Amino acid sequence: MTETEARRFIREVFTKMRPMEFLEVVESLPESEEKVWLLGLLVNELKESGYMVVQ
């Protein structure tokens, strides 16, 4: 999956469940490089969409 595809998938999931619920699901996955990568993209999407405020 490319970064563009992953971001599209994340935005689609946001239409089906609350973003923080999805974050909890991803955080519950076994540790892997893919999980770290997906968490990074997810956090960026949360910031860009206004769900997460960075101070």
PDB file of C-alpha atoms in Angstrom:
ATOM      1  CA  MET A   1       0.000   0.000   0.000  1.00  0.00           C
ATOM      2  CA  THR A   2       1.320   3.411  -0.906  1.00  0.00           C
ATOM      3  CA  GLU A   3       1.144   6.431   1.371  1.00  0.00           C
ATOM      4  CA  THR A   4      -1.565   7.948  -0.828  1.00  0.00           C
ATOM      5  CA  GLU A   5      -3.637   4.766  -0.652  1.00  0.00           C
ATOM      6  CA  ALA A   6      -3.171   4.561   3.114  1.00  0.00           C
ATOM      7  CA  ARG A   7      -4.260   8.167   3.601  1.00  0.00           C
ATOM      8  CA  ARG A   8      -7.327   7.554   1.432  1.00  0.00           C
ATOM      9  CA  PHE A   9      -8.126   4.455   3.497  1.00  0.00           C
ATOM     10  CA  ILE A  10      -7.750   6.398   6.759  1.00  0.00           C
ATOM     11  CA  ARG A  11     -10.105   9.138   5.543  1.00  0.00           C
ATOM     12  CA  GLU A  12     -12.624   6.494   4.467  1.00  0.00           C
ATOM     13  CA  VAL A  13     -12.446   4.817   7.885  1.00  0.00           C
ATOM     14  CA  PHE A  14     -13.116   8.220   9.491  1.00  0.00           C
ATOM     15  CA  THR A  15     -16.517   8.193   7.733  1.00  0.00           C
ATOM     16  CA  LYS A  16     -17.377   4.846   9.353  1.00  0.00           C
ATOM     17  CA  MET A  17     -16.001   5.206  12.886  1.00  0.00           C
ATOM     18  CA  ARG A  18     -14.722   7.896  15.202  1.00  0.00           C
ATOM     19  CA  PRO A  19     -11.060   8.743  14.553  1.00  0.00           C
ATOM     20  CA  MET A  20     -10.033   8.003  18.136  1.00  0.00           C
ATOM     21  CA  GLU A  21     -11.677   4.561  17.917  1.00  0.00           C
ATOM     22  CA  PHE A  22      -9.599   3.833  14.825  1.00  0.00           C
ATOM     23  CA  LEU A  23      -6.485   5.048  16.636  1.00  0.00           C
ATOM     24  CA  GLU A  24      -7.217   2.592  19.456  1.00  0.00           C
ATOM     25  CA  VAL A  25      -7.616  -0.243  16.940  1.00  0.00           C
ATOM     26  CA  VAL A  26      -4.293   0.560  15.270  1.00  0.00           C
ATOM     27  CA  GLU A  27      -2.549   0.901  18.643  1.00  0.00           C
ATOM     28  CA  SER A  28      -3.775  -2.589  19.587  1.00  0.00           C
ATOM     29  CA  LEU A  29      -1.999  -4.190  16.613  1.00  0.00           C
ATOM     30  CA  PRO A  30       1.205  -6.150  17.250  1.00  0.00           C
ATOM     31  CA  GLU A  31       4.377  -4.076  17.050  1.00  0.00           C
ATOM     32  CA  SER A  32       5.744  -3.824  13.520  1.00  0.00           C
ATOM     33  CA  GLU A  33       7.245  -1.333  11.094  1.00  0.00           C
ATOM     34  CA  GLU A  34       3.896  -1.194   9.316  1.00  0.00           C
ATOM     35  CA  LYS A  35       2.098  -0.292  12.543  1.00  0.00           C
ATOM     36  CA  VAL A  36       4.550   2.540  13.241  1.00  0.00           C
ATOM     37  CA  TRP A  37       4.149   3.782   9.658  1.00  0.00           C
ATOM     38  CA  LEU A  38       0.338   3.636   9.838  1.00  0.00           C
ATOM     39  CA  LEU A  39       0.274   5.374  13.237  1.00  0.00           C
ATOM     40  CA  GLY A  40       2.391   8.188  11.809  1.00  0.00           C
ATOM     41  CA  LEU A  41       0.015   8.647   8.891  1.00  0.00           C
ATOM     42  CA  LEU A  42      -2.993   8.440  11.189  1.00  0.00           C
ATOM     43  CA  VAL A  43      -1.629  11.089  13.551  1.00  0.00           C
ATOM     44  CA  ASN A  44      -0.899  13.367  10.577  1.00  0.00           C
ATOM     45  CA  GLU A  45      -4.450  12.902   9.288  1.00  0.00           C
ATOM     46  CA  LEU A  46      -5.834  13.666  12.760  1.00  0.00           C
ATOM     47  CA  LYS A  47      -3.776  16.872  12.920  1.00  0.00           C
ATOM     48  CA  GLU A  48      -4.715  17.957   9.398  1.00  0.00           C
ATOM     49  CA  SER A  49      -8.421  17.303   9.952  1.00  0.00           C
ATOM     50  CA  GLY A  50      -8.479  19.196  13.256  1.00  0.00           C
ATOM     51  CA  TYR A  51      -9.136  16.192  15.510  1.00  0.00           C
ATOM     52  CA  MET A  52      -5.761  16.554  17.204  1.00  0.00           C
ATOM     53  CA  VAL A  53      -4.375  19.894  18.298  1.00  0.00           C
ATOM     54  CA  VAL A  54      -0.603  20.225  18.447  1.00  0.00           C
ATOM     55  CA  GLN A  55       0.725  22.651  21.007  1.00  0.00           C
TER      56      GLN A  55
END
